[in-house]
Coordinates of C-alpha atoms and ligand atoms in Angstrom, one line a residue:
X1 CA -45.1 -83.5 19.8
X2 CA -45.1 -79.6 19.7
X3 CA -43.6 -77.5 17.1
X4 CA -41.1 -75.5 18.6
X5 CA -39.7 -78.2 20.4
X6 CA -35.7 -77.9 20.1
X7 CA -33.9 -80.6 22.3
X8 CA -30.6 -78.8 22.7
X9 CA -32.8 -75.7 24.2
X10 CA -33.7 -78.2 26.6
X11 CA -29.7 -79.0 27.7
X12 CA -29.1 -75.5 28.0
X13 CA -32.2 -75.4 30.3
X14 CA -30.8 -77.8 32.7
X15 CA -26.7 -76.4 32.3
X16 CA -28.4 -73.3 33.5
X17 CA -30.2 -74.0 36.4
X18 CA -27.6 -76.4 37.5
X19 CA -24.6 -73.3 37.1
X20 CA -27.0 -71.2 39.0
X21 CA -27.1 -73.6 41.9
X22 CA -23.3 -73.9 41.5
X23 CA -22.6 -70.9 42.0
X24 CA -20.8 -70.6 38.2
X25 CA -21.0 -67.5 36.3
X26 CA -21.6 -67.3 32.7
X27 CA -18.1 -67.8 31.2
X28 CA -17.5 -70.2 33.3
X29 CA -19.6 -72.8 31.3
X30 CA -19.9 -70.7 28.2
X31 CA -17.7 -73.1 26.8
X32 CA -20.0 -76.2 27.3
X33 CA -22.8 -74.6 26.0
X34 CA -21.6 -75.1 22.2
X35 CA -20.3 -78.7 20.3
X36 CA -16.5 -78.3 20.5
X37 CA -17.3 -80.1 16.1
X38 CA -19.9 -79.9 13.9
X39 CA -19.7 -82.3 10.8
X40 CA -22.3 -82.9 8.2
X41 CA -21.4 -85.0 5.7
X42 CA -23.9 -86.8 2.3
X43 CA -24.0 -90.6 2.2
X44 CA -24.1 -91.5 -1.6
X45 CA -25.5 -95.1 -1.6
X46 CA -26.7 -97.3 -4.9
X47 CA -30.1 -98.8 -3.8
X48 CA -31.2 -101.7 -4.7
X49 CA -33.3 -101.1 -7.5
X50 CA -30.1 -99.2 -9.1
X51 CA -30.5 -95.8 -8.5
X52 CA -28.0 -93.5 -6.7
X53 CA -29.6 -91.7 -3.2
X54 CA -28.2 -89.3 -1.2
X55 CA -28.6 -89.8 2.8
X56 CA -27.8 -86.6 5.0
X57 CA -25.5 -87.5 8.5
X58 CA -23.9 -86.1 11.1
X59 CA -21.4 -86.6 13.2
X60 CA -20.4 -83.9 16.1
X61 CA -18.6 -84.0 18.8
X62 CA -19.7 -81.7 22.1
X63 CA -16.9 -82.2 24.5
X64 CA -13.6 -83.8 24.8
X65 CA -12.3 -81.9 28.3
X66 CA -12.9 -85.5 29.9
X67 CA -11.7 -87.9 27.0
X68 CA -12.7 -88.5 23.9
X69 CA -15.8 -88.3 22.5
X70 CA -18.3 -90.7 23.3
X71 CA -21.9 -91.6 22.1
X72 CA -24.4 -93.4 19.3
X73 CA -24.7 -93.2 16.1
X74 CA -28.8 -93.1 15.5
X75 CA -30.3 -94.6 12.4
X76 CA -34.0 -92.5 12.1
X77 CA -35.8 -90.6 9.4
X78 CA -36.3 -87.7 12.1
X79 CA -32.2 -87.3 12.8
X80 CA -31.6 -83.7 12.7
X81 CA -29.1 -81.2 13.7
X82 CA -30.6 -79.9 17.1
X83 CA -31.2 -83.4 17.8
X84 CA -27.8 -85.5 17.5
X85 CA -26.4 -82.0 19.2
X86 CA -28.8 -82.5 21.9
X87 CA -27.6 -86.0 22.2
X88 CA -23.5 -85.4 22.0
X89 CA -24.0 -83.2 25.1
X90 CA -26.1 -85.7 26.7
X91 CA -23.6 -87.6 26.2
X92 CA -20.9 -85.2 28.1
X93 CA -23.1 -85.2 31.1
X94 CA -23.8 -89.1 31.3
X95 CA -20.5 -89.8 30.7
X96 CA -19.7 -87.4 33.7
X97 CA -22.2 -88.2 36.1
X98 CA -21.0 -92.0 36.2
X99 CA -17.6 -90.6 36.2
X100 CA -16.0 -92.3 33.7
X101 CA -13.6 -90.7 31.5
X102 CA -15.1 -89.9 28.3
X103 CA -16.4 -86.8 26.4
X104 CA -19.9 -86.6 24.5
X105 CA -20.3 -87.0 20.6
X106 CA -23.3 -88.7 18.7
X107 CA -23.8 -88.7 15.1
X108 CA -27.2 -89.7 12.7
X109 CA -28.1 -90.3 9.2
X110 CA -31.5 -89.5 8.0
X111 CA -32.6 -93.0 7.0
X112 CA -35.7 -95.2 7.7
X113 CA -33.9 -99.1 8.5
X114 CA -36.6 -100.9 8.4
X115 CA -37.4 -99.8 4.5
X116 CA -33.4 -100.9 3.8
X117 CA -32.6 -104.3 2.5
X118 CA -28.9 -105.2 5.1
X119 CA -26.9 -104.2 1.6
X120 CA -28.3 -101.1 1.6
X121 CA -27.9 -100.6 5.0
X122 CA -24.5 -101.9 5.4
X123 CA -23.8 -99.6 2.1
X124 CA -24.9 -96.8 4.2
X125 CA -22.8 -97.8 7.7
X126 CA -19.6 -97.9 5.5
X127 CA -19.7 -94.7 3.2
X128 CA -21.1 -92.7 6.4
X129 CA -17.9 -94.0 8.7
X130 CA -15.5 -93.4 5.6
X131 CA -17.1 -89.7 5.9
X132 CA -16.7 -89.6 9.3
X133 CA -13.6 -91.7 9.4
X134 CA -11.0 -88.3 10.1
X135 CA -12.4 -87.4 13.5
X136 CA -13.3 -91.0 15.2
X137 CA -10.9 -93.2 16.7
X138 CA -10.1 -95.0 20.0
X139 CA -8.5 -91.7 21.4
X140 CA -10.7 -89.7 19.5
X141 CA -14.5 -90.4 19.6
X142 CA -16.3 -93.7 19.9
X143 CA -19.5 -94.4 18.5
X144 CA -22.2 -97.4 19.4
X145 CA -25.4 -98.5 18.8
X146 CA -28.2 -95.7 19.0
X147 CA -32.0 -96.3 17.9
X148 CA -32.0 -97.7 15.0
X149 CA -28.7 -99.4 14.7
X150 CA -27.1 -102.4 16.3
X151 CA -24.1 -104.8 16.9
X152 CA -23.9 -106.1 13.3
X153 CA -24.0 -102.3 11.9
X154 CA -21.0 -101.7 14.7
X155 CA -19.5 -104.3 13.0
X156 CA -19.5 -102.8 9.5
X157 CA -17.9 -99.8 11.2
X158 CA -15.2 -101.6 12.1
X159 CA -14.5 -103.4 9.4
X160 CA -14.8 -100.1 7.6
X161 CA -12.6 -97.8 9.8
X162 CA -9.8 -100.7 9.9
X163 CA -9.9 -101.4 6.0
X164 CA -9.0 -97.4 6.2
X165 CA -6.4 -97.4 8.5
X166 CA -4.8 -100.7 6.9
X167 CA -4.9 -102.4 10.5
X168 CA -7.5 -104.1 12.8
X169 CA -8.8 -100.9 15.2
X170 CA -11.1 -103.1 17.5
X171 CA -11.5 -100.1 19.8
X172 CA -13.0 -97.3 17.3
X173 CA -16.4 -98.2 18.3
X174 CA -18.1 -100.1 21.1
X175 CA -21.3 -102.1 21.3
X176 CA -19.7 -104.9 18.0
X177 CA -20.5 -108.5 18.2
X178 CA -19.1 -111.0 20.4
X179 CA -16.8 -111.9 17.5
X180 CA -15.3 -108.4 16.9
X181 CA -14.2 -108.1 20.4
X182 CA -17.6 -106.6 21.5
X183 CA -18.2 -107.1 25.9
X184 CA -20.2 -109.7 27.4
X185 CA -22.7 -107.6 28.7
X186 CA -22.7 -105.0 26.1
X187 CA -26.3 -105.8 24.9
X188 CA -27.9 -106.0 27.8
X189 CA -26.8 -102.9 29.8
X190 CA -28.8 -100.5 29.1
X191 CA -31.4 -101.8 30.2
X192 CA -30.0 -103.5 33.2
X193 CA -29.0 -99.9 34.2
X194 CA -32.6 -99.3 33.7
X195 CA -33.6 -102.1 35.9
X196 CA -30.9 -101.4 38.9
X197 CA -31.8 -97.7 38.6
X198 CA -35.9 -99.2 38.9
X199 CA -35.3 -100.5 41.7
X200 CA -32.7 -98.3 43.7
X201 CA -35.5 -95.5 43.4
X202 CA -38.0 -97.8 43.9
X203 CA -36.2 -98.7 47.2
X204 CA -36.0 -94.5 48.2
X205 CA -39.6 -94.3 47.7
X206 CA -40.6 -97.4 49.9
X207 CA -42.3 -99.3 47.0
X208 CA -42.3 -103.4 46.8
X209 CA -40.6 -104.3 43.4
X210 CA -42.6 -107.9 43.5
X211 CA -45.9 -106.9 41.9
X212 CA -45.9 -103.6 41.2
X213 CA -47.0 -102.0 37.5
X214 CA -45.1 -100.8 35.5
X215 CA -45.5 -100.1 31.7
X216 CA -42.5 -99.5 29.1
X217 CA -42.6 -97.2 25.9
X218 CA -40.5 -98.7 23.2
X219 CA -39.6 -102.3 23.0
X220 CA -36.0 -102.2 21.5
X221 CA -33.2 -102.6 22.5
X222 CA -33.1 -100.1 25.5
X223 CA -37.2 -101.3 26.5
X224 CA -37.0 -104.6 25.8
X225 CA -34.0 -105.6 28.1
X226 CA -35.8 -103.4 30.4
X227 CA -39.1 -105.4 30.5
X228 CA -37.2 -108.6 30.7
X229 CA -35.3 -108.1 33.7
X230 CA -37.7 -105.9 35.8
X231 CA -40.4 -109.4 34.9
X232 CA -37.3 -111.4 36.1
X233 CA -37.5 -109.2 38.9
X234 CA -41.3 -109.5 39.8
X235 CA -42.7 -106.4 39.2
X236 CA -45.9 -106.3 36.8
X237 CA -45.2 -104.7 33.2
X238 CA -49.0 -104.5 32.4
X239 CA -48.1 -102.3 29.0
X240 CA -45.2 -102.0 26.6
X241 CA -44.9 -100.2 22.9
X242 CA -43.5 -100.0 19.6
X243 CA -43.6 -97.6 16.9
X244 CA -46.8 -99.2 15.5
X245 CA -49.2 -99.2 19.1
X246 CA -48.7 -100.8 22.4
X247 CA -50.5 -103.6 24.6
X248 CA -51.9 -103.5 27.7
X249 CA -53.0 -106.2 30.3
X250 CA -53.9 -105.2 33.9
X251 CA -52.7 -108.7 35.3
X252 CA -49.4 -108.2 33.5
X253 CA -48.3 -109.5 29.9
X254 CA -46.6 -112.6 29.3
X255 CA -43.3 -110.2 28.5
X256 CA -41.3 -114.1 27.6
X257 CA -43.7 -114.6 25.1
X258 CA -43.9 -111.7 23.4
X259 CA -39.9 -111.3 23.6
X260 CA -40.1 -114.2 21.6
X261 CA -42.7 -113.3 19.3
X262 CA -40.6 -109.6 18.2
X263 CA -38.0 -111.8 17.4
X264 CA -34.5 -111.7 18.1
X265 CA -34.4 -108.1 15.1
X266 CA -37.8 -107.0 16.6
X267 CA -38.9 -107.0 13.1
X268 CA -42.3 -108.1 14.1
X269 CA -44.4 -105.1 15.5
X270 CA -46.8 -105.3 18.5
X271 CA -50.1 -104.2 16.4
X272 CA -50.1 -107.9 14.9
X273 CA -49.4 -109.8 18.6
X274 CA -52.4 -111.3 20.3
X275 CA -52.6 -112.2 24.2
X276 CA -55.7 -113.7 26.0
X277 CA -57.0 -110.6 28.1
X278 CA -54.9 -107.8 26.6
X279 CA -56.1 -104.3 24.5
X280 CA -54.4 -102.8 21.8
X281 CA -53.9 -98.9 22.9
X282 CA -51.7 -96.3 21.4
X283 CA -48.7 -94.8 22.6
X284 CA -50.0 -91.8 24.2
X285 CA -52.5 -94.0 25.6
X286 CA -49.7 -96.3 27.3
X287 CA -48.0 -93.0 28.5
X288 CA -51.2 -91.7 30.4
X289 CA -51.6 -95.4 32.5
X290 CA -52.4 -95.3 36.0
X291 CA -49.0 -97.4 36.5
X292 CA -46.7 -96.7 39.5
X293 CA -43.6 -96.6 37.1
X294 CA -43.7 -95.8 33.4
X295 CA -40.5 -96.2 31.8
X296 CA -40.0 -94.0 28.3
X297 CA -37.6 -96.0 26.4
X298 CA -38.1 -95.0 22.4
X299 CA -37.5 -91.2 21.4
X300 CA -37.3 -87.7 22.7
X301 CA -40.1 -85.7 23.9
X302 CA -43.2 -88.1 24.5
X303 CA -44.0 -86.2 27.5
X304 CA -44.3 -82.6 26.4
X305 CA -46.4 -79.1 27.7
X306 CA -49.8 -81.3 25.9
X307 CA -50.0 -84.5 27.9
X308 CA -48.3 -83.4 31.5
X309 CA -50.6 -83.0 33.0
X310 CA -52.3 -86.4 31.8
X311 CA -49.3 -88.2 33.0
X312 CA -50.5 -90.9 36.7
X313 CA -47.3 -92.5 37.3
X314 CA -45.5 -92.0 40.1
X315 CA -42.1 -92.6 39.0
X316 CA -40.6 -92.0 35.3
X317 CA -37.5 -93.3 34.8
X318 CA -36.0 -92.0 31.7
X319 CA -34.8 -95.0 29.6
X320 CA -35.1 -92.8 26.4
X321 CA -32.4 -90.4 25.9
X322 CA -34.7 -86.9 26.7
X323 CA -38.2 -88.1 26.6
X324 CA -39.1 -85.4 28.3
X325 CA -38.8 -81.9 27.2
X326 CA -38.1 -78.9 29.8
X327 CA -41.7 -78.1 29.3
X328 CA -42.8 -80.6 31.0
X329 CA -40.7 -80.7 34.0
X330 CA -42.2 -78.2 36.3
X331 CA -45.4 -80.1 35.3
X332 CA -44.8 -82.9 36.6
X333 CA -42.7 -82.0 39.8
X334 CA -46.2 -79.9 40.0
X335 CA -47.8 -83.4 40.8
X336 CA -45.3 -85.0 42.9
X337 CA -43.9 -87.6 40.1
X338 CA -40.7 -88.7 41.1
X339 CA -38.6 -88.1 37.7
X340 CA -35.2 -90.5 37.1
X341 CA -33.0 -88.4 34.5
X342 CA -32.1 -89.7 31.0
X343 CA -28.2 -89.5 32.1
X344 CA -28.5 -91.1 34.9
X345 CA -30.8 -94.3 34.0
X346 CA -29.7 -95.0 31.0
X347 CA -26.1 -94.8 31.9
X348 CA -25.2 -98.3 32.0
X349 CA -25.3 -98.8 28.3
X350 CA -22.5 -96.4 28.0
X351 CA -20.1 -98.0 31.3
X352 CA -20.2 -101.0 29.6
X353 CA -19.1 -99.2 26.2
X354 CA -16.6 -98.3 27.8
X355 CA -15.7 -101.9 30.0
X356 CA -15.4 -102.8 26.0
X357 CA -13.0 -100.2 25.0
X358 CA -11.1 -100.8 28.0
X359 CA -10.8 -104.7 27.2
X360 CA -9.9 -103.5 23.5
X361 CA -7.0 -101.3 24.2
X362 CA -5.6 -103.7 26.7
X363 CA -6.1 -107.3 24.5
X364 CA -8.1 -108.7 27.9
X365 CA -11.4 -110.3 27.8
X366 CA -14.0 -109.8 31.4
X367 CA -16.7 -112.7 31.8
X368 CA -20.4 -111.8 31.8
X369 CA -20.7 -111.6 35.7
X370 CA -17.6 -109.4 35.9
X371 CA -19.0 -106.8 33.5
X372 CA -22.4 -106.8 34.8
X373 CA -20.7 -106.9 38.9
X374 CA -18.4 -103.9 37.8
X375 CA -21.7 -101.9 36.2
X376 CA -23.9 -102.4 38.7
X377 CA -20.6 -100.8 41.3
X378 CA -21.0 -97.3 39.5
X379 CA -24.3 -97.4 38.7
X380 CA -25.8 -97.9 42.6
X381 CA -23.3 -95.0 43.6
X382 CA -23.8 -93.3 41.2
X383 CA -27.6 -93.2 42.1
X384 CA -26.4 -92.6 45.7
X385 CA -24.8 -89.5 44.6
X386 CA -28.1 -88.2 42.7
X387 CA -30.3 -88.7 44.9
X388 CA -28.0 -87.3 47.9
X389 CA -26.9 -83.8 46.3
X390 CA -31.2 -84.1 45.8
X391 CA -31.9 -84.1 48.8
X392 CA -29.3 -81.6 50.1
X393 CA -30.1 -79.4 47.7
X394 CA -33.7 -79.9 47.9
X395 CA -33.8 -80.0 43.8
X396 CA -35.2 -82.3 41.0
X397 CA -32.8 -85.9 40.6
X398 CA -32.3 -84.2 36.9
X399 CA -31.1 -81.3 38.7
X400 CA -29.3 -83.2 41.1
X401 CA -27.6 -85.0 38.6
X402 CA -26.7 -81.7 35.8
X403 CA -25.1 -80.6 39.8
X404 CA -22.4 -83.4 39.9
X405 CA -22.3 -83.4 35.9
X406 CA -21.8 -80.2 35.0
X407 CA -19.2 -79.2 38.5
X408 CA -17.1 -82.5 37.3
X409 CA -17.1 -80.8 33.1
X410 CA -16.6 -77.5 34.5
X411 CA -13.5 -78.8 36.4
X412 CA -11.8 -80.6 33.8
X413 CA -12.3 -77.8 31.7
X414 CA -10.9 -74.9 34.1
X415 CA -8.2 -78.1 34.8
X416 CA -7.2 -78.2 31.4
X417 CA -7.4 -73.9 30.7
X418 CA -9.1 -72.5 27.3
X419 CA -6.1 -73.5 24.7
X420 CA -4.0 -71.2 23.7
Ligands
NAD501 N1 -29.0 -98.7 22.2 C1 -29.0 -98.3 23.7 O1 -27.2 -98.4 24.4 C2 -28.6 -96.6 24.5 C3 -28.2 -96.2 25.1 C4 -28.6 -95.2 26.1 C5 -29.7 -94.5 25.5 N2 -30.4 -95.1 24.6 C6 -31.7 -94.8 24.5 O2 -33.0 -95.8 24.1 C7 -33.6 -94.8 23.2 C8 -34.2 -96.4 22.5 O3 -32.8 -97.0 21.8 P1 -32.9 -98.2 21.5 O4 -31.3 -98.7 21.4 O5 -33.9 -99.2 22.0 O6 -33.3 -98.2 20.0 P2 -34.5 -99.3 19.3 O7 -34.2 -98.3 17.7 O8 -33.5 -100.4 19.4 O9 -35.6 -99.2 19.6 C9 -36.4 -98.1 19.6 C10 -37.7 -98.7 20.0 O10 -38.8 -97.1 20.1 C11 -39.7 -98.2 18.7 N3 -39.7 -96.7 18.5 C12 -39.4 -95.8 17.3 N4 -40.4 -94.8 16.9 C13 -41.5 -94.5 18.3 C14 -42.7 -94.2 17.9 N5 -42.6 -92.4 17.4 N6 -43.2 -94.1 18.8 C15 -43.0 -95.2 19.7 N7 -42.6 -95.5 20.0 C16 -41.4 -96.0 18.8 C17 -39.3 -98.3 18.2 O11 -40.3 -99.6 17.4 C18 -38.5 -99.3 19.0 O12 -39.4 -100.1 19.4 C19 -33.5 -94.0 22.3 O13 -33.7 -92.7 23.4 C20 -32.0 -94.0 22.3 O14 -31.2 -92.6 22.7 C21 -30.1 -96.1 24.2

């Protein structure tokens, strides 16, 4: 990682680039350059050994111009204010590009869930929820899973918030267990959206899906579902990785076996996985493989000024948020590598979160088939719109996505006018 990396600078750069093409003045975009609210909290927890530890947490609402803030909760040792700010802003533009009625928010706790017992994780979740409770709610700010959190964590958030309110509040959080009003298809939604997007870009570029090689970095919720669905679509998944490193097999990996090995909780690590003909590689080597499609699905800043010139893939689909640093974009562009930006490619998760919230507040439930069909009905036209504007303005797909998103956010802000 480069030392000067600040993901919020990445956000400001693309917003400024898009605003310049849209002919907006700095005054037009001034308000969206700053998060509306930043809350920092201390989360004291009695650990299993009886000692008290205090964890640092954040909830940031970047924008509520188009609707309630929406965005995940990250549990990771590297969580910091600038990262959460950037993740919150990306949510604003993601919701705008797929045109769902939300703003953007994000939260995080500095902790390593792999080193915590279930009781400790639940205690952190409950105390953190209590600390951010004044800001969240179905009409205000609706959290969801992100790196290190999952459906179980969302269930604890829903329960904690409901206990504080004195009644059951399903719509305060999405990505919940099905038993608590979670949407069928939400768990797979981000990966499914990445699959739709990957097929869409390949079609535009005249590439065959069947047999084409793809490498996926990260085998968490997003990466594992993406690998599974692309494998089912006939692509040859030659490499995957997790925090422990990667594995590579030129003929294509046995994805169903790998998913079985990783398990539901994905506690098993790929460093200990074995398959005939495969070799272990590092995460850095995975990114630099000579493959047709590369899908970073782990963390931000994976492709940066230091390794961008070594990327050999023809297409990079950003399943993670911010996996390509701003300085790497022009390098990839100069190598004619097509990048499908995060705010479009991984929007499937927030789209189905929106479906979950709609079902919760109306007390209705849709079938998984309905959810998946509705998801496709949003992802495909959103891709088409970004592709078309990028062609028309002769820009990258990232700039194209921001042209659509920034315009929608600025128009909403203008329509409301600056209060008072
Ligand atoms: N979960 C969602 O619905 C969702 C939606 C949109 C975007 N995203 C983004 O997708 C990315 C992955 O999220 P997730 O929910 O799958 O998280 P997750 O916690 O389920 O999985 C993260 C994966 O990344 C791996 N990893 C962690 N640190 C790593 C490192 N330093 N190098 C390589 N791999 C590493 C982990 O081992 C794991 O396989 C994040 O950028 C997240 O913000 C998630």
